[in-house]
Amino acid sequence: MSDGVGDLRTDVAHGARIYDYILGGKDNYAVDRAAAEASQQVWPALPVHMRANREFMHRAARFLTTECGIDQFLDIGTGIPTRPNLHEVVQEVKPEARVVYTDNDPIVLAHARALMAQNGRGRTAYVDADLRDPDTILNSPEFRETLDPSRPIGLMLIAVVHFIEDDDEALDVVRRIVDVLPSGSYVAATIATDEYAPELLAEVRRAYREHGETLKFRSRTTAQRFFDGLDVVDPGLVQMHKWRPDDLESLNVPEADIAMYAAIARKP
């Protein structure tokens, strides 16, 4: 699993590897497991929350392909793959669909290369880059050669903007990406919030920080700013388990167990 300990940053936790551990994966290190366990001790709902995030991604991908006709996607903050992956979801609907994955963890890169080697439908590519550096993503040959910038693109920002602590910086980098997308493109995002369990989530944030990872919670008002100038589709910005759930049972999850808002919006 290692090409070099320095590159893999095994001394600090990484959000993708914490997520992997919580979802039952094996691509994580002791520091990631420690951060996850410390977080679960203070907020036992963490696995429920993370599964809800994954389920929103699946619903968003199906919505964009089936109802909006999107057949090309830019997924920033991909994370370590957990099946079904984004390209598997969208290519079930549109076999020709194309996906560019982006992340900054070498473990994710290794998995992405394996996925691309196994993928016989549509087309996938991977950009080793950070959301904080949108120019690297947008100017990469992988982006330019895989996606057609003259046609609508689905931008997926699933559980990633909370790794940028400064609000202005986070809003700016997202805006810089949205600005280059053609009219008719969509943005699907989940944005961390502590508004439903502030005391418990303050402890989760502390646990993340103690193990070397950033976690920034945002208010509903700030979360809405990521969609400024876009047409937000129904039901608007809601807790992610409430966004067009597949079944009513999902709505029985206590609000305090979900720490992300979600929305999908269209660029006019």
Tab-separated table of C-alpha atoms in Angstrom:
chain	number	residue	atom	x	y	z
A	1	MET	CA	0.000	0.000	0.000
A	2	SER	CA	3.024	2.257	0.229
A	3	ASP	CA	5.270	3.827	-2.378
A	4	GLY	CA	6.941	5.967	0.236
A	5	VAL	CA	5.984	6.831	3.775
A	6	GLY	CA	6.649	10.526	3.232
A	7	ASP	CA	4.305	10.754	0.277
A	8	LEU	CA	1.560	8.921	2.106
A	9	ARG	CA	1.772	11.204	5.165
A	10	THR	CA	1.185	8.357	7.587
A	11	ASP	CA	2.001	10.638	10.527
A	12	VAL	CA	-1.200	12.667	10.126
A	13	ALA	CA	-4.784	11.643	9.486
A	14	HIS	CA	-6.312	12.117	6.061
A	15	GLY	CA	-10.033	12.620	5.509
A	16	ALA	CA	-10.245	10.035	2.722
A	17	ARG	CA	-8.642	7.371	4.902
A	18	ILE	CA	-10.803	8.218	7.952
A	19	TYR	CA	-13.848	7.876	5.718
A	20	ASP	CA	-12.513	4.567	4.398
A	21	TYR	CA	-12.056	3.192	7.915
A	22	ILE	CA	-15.524	4.242	9.075
A	23	LEU	CA	-17.090	2.563	6.039
A	24	GLY	CA	-15.235	-0.678	6.745
A	25	GLY	CA	-12.325	-0.283	4.323
A	26	LYS	CA	-8.730	-1.381	4.834
A	27	ASP	CA	-6.816	1.458	3.178
A	28	ASN	CA	-5.976	3.456	6.275
A	29	TYR	CA	-3.282	3.861	8.909
A	30	ALA	CA	-3.123	3.916	12.690
A	31	VAL	CA	-3.464	7.684	12.839
A	32	ASP	CA	-6.591	7.542	10.644
A	33	ARG	CA	-8.124	4.841	12.821
A	34	ALA	CA	-7.275	6.801	15.957
A	35	ALA	CA	-8.961	9.928	14.585
A	36	ALA	CA	-12.017	7.904	13.592
A	37	GLU	CA	-12.297	6.124	16.926
A	38	ALA	CA	-11.852	9.351	18.890
A	39	SER	CA	-14.567	10.975	16.790
A	40	GLN	CA	-16.956	8.053	17.224
A	41	GLN	CA	-16.465	8.089	20.978
A	42	VAL	CA	-17.861	11.606	21.208
A	43	TRP	CA	-20.322	11.286	18.298
A	44	PRO	CA	-21.445	7.674	17.806
A	45	ALA	CA	-23.546	8.711	14.794
A	46	LEU	CA	-20.443	9.222	12.638
A	47	PRO	CA	-20.928	5.979	10.603
A	48	VAL	CA	-24.604	6.862	10.010
A	49	HIS	CA	-23.565	10.318	8.846
A	50	MET	CA	-20.884	9.011	6.480
A	51	ARG	CA	-23.172	6.408	4.941
A	52	ALA	CA	-25.769	9.126	4.377
A	53	ASN	CA	-23.134	11.144	2.554
A	54	ARG	CA	-22.309	8.230	0.292
A	55	GLU	CA	-25.988	7.588	-0.377
A	56	PHE	CA	-26.525	11.230	-1.330
A	57	MET	CA	-23.714	10.956	-3.872
A	58	HIS	CA	-25.450	7.983	-5.469
A	59	ARG	CA	-28.808	9.789	-5.600
A	60	ALA	CA	-27.204	12.934	-6.991
A	61	ALA	CA	-25.383	10.981	-9.689
A	62	ARG	CA	-28.562	9.195	-10.750
A	63	PHE	CA	-30.527	12.458	-10.741
A	64	LEU	CA	-27.966	14.226	-12.906
A	65	THR	CA	-27.798	11.430	-15.450
A	66	THR	CA	-31.444	10.398	-15.634
A	67	GLU	CA	-33.231	13.722	-15.134
A	68	CYS	CA	-30.674	16.281	-16.293
A	69	GLY	CA	-28.954	14.407	-19.126
A	70	ILE	CA	-25.445	14.906	-17.751
A	71	ASP	CA	-22.944	12.403	-19.142
A	72	GLN	CA	-19.632	13.902	-17.994
A	73	PHE	CA	-18.507	14.577	-14.445
A	74	LEU	CA	-15.692	16.241	-12.508
A	75	ASP	CA	-15.472	14.669	-9.052
A	76	ILE	CA	-13.191	16.643	-6.715
A	77	GLY	CA	-12.230	15.012	-3.433
A	78	THR	CA	-12.937	11.542	-4.732
A	79	GLY	CA	-11.788	9.614	-1.694
A	80	ILE	CA	-10.854	5.951	-1.562
A	81	PRO	CA	-13.319	4.057	-3.778
A	82	THR	CA	-16.264	2.283	-2.185
A	83	ARG	CA	-18.478	0.450	-4.642
A	84	PRO	CA	-20.496	1.525	-6.404
A	85	ASN	CA	-18.210	4.354	-7.477
A	86	LEU	CA	-19.416	7.438	-9.323
A	87	HIS	CA	-18.536	6.127	-12.777
A	88	GLU	CA	-20.311	2.840	-12.043
A	89	VAL	CA	-23.490	4.668	-11.024
A	90	VAL	CA	-23.614	6.998	-14.022
A	91	GLN	CA	-22.499	4.409	-16.579
A	92	GLU	CA	-25.407	2.173	-15.560
A	93	VAL	CA	-27.599	4.917	-17.000
A	94	LYS	CA	-25.279	6.239	-19.691
A	95	PRO	CA	-22.588	3.713	-20.669
A	96	GLU	CA	-20.729	6.426	-22.572
A	97	ALA	CA	-20.446	8.694	-19.510
A	98	ARG	CA	-17.043	10.132	-18.662
A	99	VAL	CA	-15.646	10.917	-15.217
A	100	VAL	CA	-12.550	12.786	-14.088
A	101	TYR	CA	-11.642	11.971	-10.498
A	102	THR	CA	-9.492	14.328	-8.407
A	103	ASP	CA	-7.858	13.838	-5.021
A	104	ASN	CA	-4.577	14.562	-3.245
A	105	ASP	CA	-3.901	11.263	-1.457
A	106	PRO	CA	-1.471	8.779	-3.060
A	107	ILE	CA	-3.616	5.858	-1.867
A	108	VAL	CA	-6.554	7.275	-3.803
A	109	LEU	CA	-4.284	7.642	-6.835
A	110	ALA	CA	-3.302	3.974	-6.667
A	111	HIS	CA	-6.941	2.894	-6.485
A	112	ALA	CA	-7.955	5.242	-9.274
A	113	ARG	CA	-5.330	3.775	-11.601
A	114	ALA	CA	-6.653	0.293	-10.861
A	115	LEU	CA	-10.204	1.442	-11.537
A	116	MET	CA	-9.212	2.952	-14.865
A	117	ALA	CA	-7.449	-0.240	-15.865
A	118	GLN	CA	-10.590	-2.258	-15.086
A	119	ASN	CA	-13.086	0.140	-16.606
A	120	GLY	CA	-14.399	-1.066	-19.944
A	121	ARG	CA	-17.229	1.430	-20.327
A	122	GLY	CA	-17.185	5.135	-21.016
A	123	ARG	CA	-13.982	6.779	-19.907
A	124	THR	CA	-12.380	7.729	-16.599
A	125	ALA	CA	-9.293	9.732	-15.748
A	126	TYR	CA	-7.588	10.872	-12.566
A	127	VAL	CA	-5.960	14.177	-11.614
A	128	ASP	CA	-3.608	14.195	-8.632
A	129	ALA	CA	-4.456	17.658	-7.304
A	130	ASP	CA	-5.955	19.634	-4.426
A	131	LEU	CA	-9.213	21.574	-4.518
A	132	ARG	CA	-7.187	24.572	-3.341
A	133	ASP	CA	-5.428	24.582	-6.720
A	134	PRO	CA	-8.234	24.645	-9.296
A	135	ASP	CA	-5.914	25.756	-12.100
A	136	THR	CA	-3.993	22.485	-11.872
A	137	ILE	CA	-7.250	20.559	-12.194
A	138	LEU	CA	-8.725	22.614	-15.033
A	139	ASN	CA	-5.485	22.830	-17.033
A	140	SER	CA	-4.580	19.171	-16.654
A	141	PRO	CA	-4.448	17.041	-19.806
A	142	GLU	CA	-6.678	14.498	-18.055
A	143	PHE	CA	-9.447	17.084	-17.679
A	144	ARG	CA	-9.039	18.578	-21.132
A	145	GLU	CA	-8.780	15.233	-22.954
A	146	THR	CA	-11.598	13.460	-21.084
A	147	LEU	CA	-14.328	16.091	-20.764
A	148	ASP	CA	-15.772	18.367	-23.431
A	149	PRO	CA	-15.784	21.902	-21.960
A	150	SER	CA	-18.392	23.048	-24.480
A	151	ARG	CA	-21.010	20.671	-23.035
A	152	PRO	CA	-22.597	20.619	-19.556
A	153	ILE	CA	-20.548	19.015	-16.788
A	154	GLY	CA	-21.635	17.680	-13.411
A	155	LEU	CA	-19.306	19.030	-10.707
A	156	MET	CA	-19.316	16.800	-7.615
A	157	LEU	CA	-18.053	18.364	-4.377
A	158	ILE	CA	-18.967	15.630	-1.930
A	159	ALA	CA	-17.617	16.108	1.608
A	160	VAL	CA	-14.616	18.133	0.509
A	161	VAL	CA	-15.023	21.886	1.137
A	162	HIS	CA	-14.795	21.369	4.909
A	163	PHE	CA	-11.085	20.659	4.450
A	164	ILE	CA	-10.591	24.348	3.576
A	165	GLU	CA	-10.988	26.312	6.792
A	166	ASP	CA	-11.134	29.845	5.416
A	167	ASP	CA	-14.599	30.654	4.075
A	168	ASP	CA	-13.402	33.158	1.496
A	169	GLU	CA	-10.796	30.739	0.129
A	170	ALA	CA	-13.283	27.858	-0.063
A	171	LEU	CA	-15.899	29.993	-1.811
A	172	ASP	CA	-13.291	31.419	-4.193
A	173	VAL	CA	-11.887	28.089	-5.383
A	174	VAL	CA	-15.350	26.664	-5.966
A	175	ARG	CA	-16.375	29.790	-7.855
A	176	ARG	CA	-13.262	29.622	-10.046
A	177	ILE	CA	-14.223	26.114	-11.122
A	178	VAL	CA	-17.910	26.888	-11.624
A	179	ASP	CA	-17.007	29.961	-13.690
A	180	VAL	CA	-15.341	27.842	-16.388
A	181	LEU	CA	-18.184	25.323	-16.638
A	182	PRO	CA	-20.578	25.839	-19.548
A	183	SER	CA	-24.195	26.880	-19.133
A	184	GLY	CA	-26.374	23.921	-18.211
A	185	SER	CA	-23.755	22.415	-15.909
A	186	TYR	CA	-24.675	21.312	-12.394
A	187	VAL	CA	-22.996	21.457	-8.983
A	188	ALA	CA	-23.765	18.779	-6.387
A	189	ALA	CA	-22.235	19.387	-2.964
A	190	THR	CA	-22.354	18.300	0.652
A	191	ILE	CA	-21.187	20.911	3.139
A	192	ALA	CA	-20.349	20.164	6.765
A	193	THR	CA	-22.408	21.885	9.446
A	194	ASP	CA	-22.568	21.697	13.227
A	195	GLU	CA	-25.934	23.419	13.536
A	196	TYR	CA	-27.767	20.273	14.648
A	197	ALA	CA	-25.303	19.027	17.288
A	198	PRO	CA	-22.840	21.854	18.034
A	199	GLU	CA	-21.377	20.556	21.282
A	200	LEU	CA	-20.748	17.014	20.061
A	201	LEU	CA	-19.331	18.182	16.736
A	202	ALA	CA	-16.972	20.592	18.464
A	203	GLU	CA	-15.428	17.492	20.014
A	204	VAL	CA	-15.274	15.754	16.626
A	205	ARG	CA	-13.465	18.772	15.191
A	206	ARG	CA	-11.031	18.679	18.099
A	207	ALA	CA	-10.353	14.965	17.490
A	208	TYR	CA	-9.642	15.629	13.808
A	209	ARG	CA	-7.291	18.494	14.659
A	210	GLU	CA	-5.405	16.453	17.255
A	211	HIS	CA	-4.639	13.879	14.563
A	212	GLY	CA	-3.574	16.398	11.936
A	213	GLU	CA	-6.699	16.878	9.812
A	214	THR	CA	-8.827	19.963	9.177
A	215	LEU	CA	-12.570	20.067	9.704
A	216	LYS	CA	-14.569	23.269	9.209
A	217	PHE	CA	-18.281	23.413	9.942
A	218	ARG	CA	-20.411	26.056	8.238
A	219	SER	CA	-23.772	27.633	8.907
A	220	ARG	CA	-26.690	27.257	6.533
A	221	THR	CA	-26.209	30.861	5.448
A	222	THR	CA	-22.570	30.258	4.525
A	223	ALA	CA	-23.364	26.926	2.867
A	224	GLN	CA	-25.882	28.656	0.618
A	225	ARG	CA	-23.168	30.993	-0.653
A	226	PHE	CA	-21.517	28.115	-2.523
A	227	PHE	CA	-24.546	28.168	-4.833
A	228	ASP	CA	-24.724	31.929	-5.410
A	229	GLY	CA	-25.699	32.700	-9.009
A	230	LEU	CA	-26.942	29.165	-9.600
A	231	ASP	CA	-30.467	27.806	-9.824
A	232	VAL	CA	-30.900	25.448	-6.879
A	233	VAL	CA	-33.210	22.542	-7.675
A	234	ASP	CA	-35.925	21.308	-5.306
A	235	PRO	CA	-35.856	20.655	-2.409
A	236	GLY	CA	-33.118	23.283	-2.059
A	237	LEU	CA	-30.374	23.182	0.580
A	238	VAL	CA	-31.333	20.554	3.154
A	239	GLN	CA	-29.675	18.044	5.421
A	240	MET	CA	-28.317	15.475	3.004
A	241	HIS	CA	-30.544	12.591	4.097
A	242	LYS	CA	-33.577	14.763	3.274
A	243	TRP	CA	-32.534	15.420	-0.325
A	244	ARG	CA	-34.932	13.287	-2.401
A	245	PRO	CA	-34.533	10.144	-0.275
A	246	ASP	CA	-35.056	6.775	-1.920
A	247	ASP	CA	-37.378	5.746	0.893
A	248	LEU	CA	-39.198	7.426	3.776
A	249	GLU	CA	-37.259	5.337	6.288
A	250	SER	CA	-34.242	7.563	5.638
A	251	LEU	CA	-36.156	10.473	7.131
A	252	ASN	CA	-36.330	8.667	10.483
A	253	VAL	CA	-32.641	9.361	11.081
A	254	PRO	CA	-32.371	11.968	13.874
A	255	GLU	CA	-31.307	15.397	12.629
A	256	ALA	CA	-28.485	15.428	15.191
A	257	ASP	CA	-26.953	12.388	13.441
A	258	ILE	CA	-26.415	14.231	10.154
A	259	ALA	CA	-23.786	16.976	9.965
A	260	MET	CA	-23.955	18.043	6.329
A	261	TYR	CA	-26.182	20.125	4.129
A	262	ALA	CA	-26.652	19.056	0.530
A	263	ALA	CA	-27.898	20.693	-2.637
A	264	ILE	CA	-27.767	20.456	-6.400
A	265	ALA	CA	-27.830	23.578	-8.539
A	266	ARG	CA	-27.786	24.390	-12.257
A	267	LYS	CA	-25.595	27.012	-13.871
A	268	PRO	CA	-27.830	29.260	-16.027
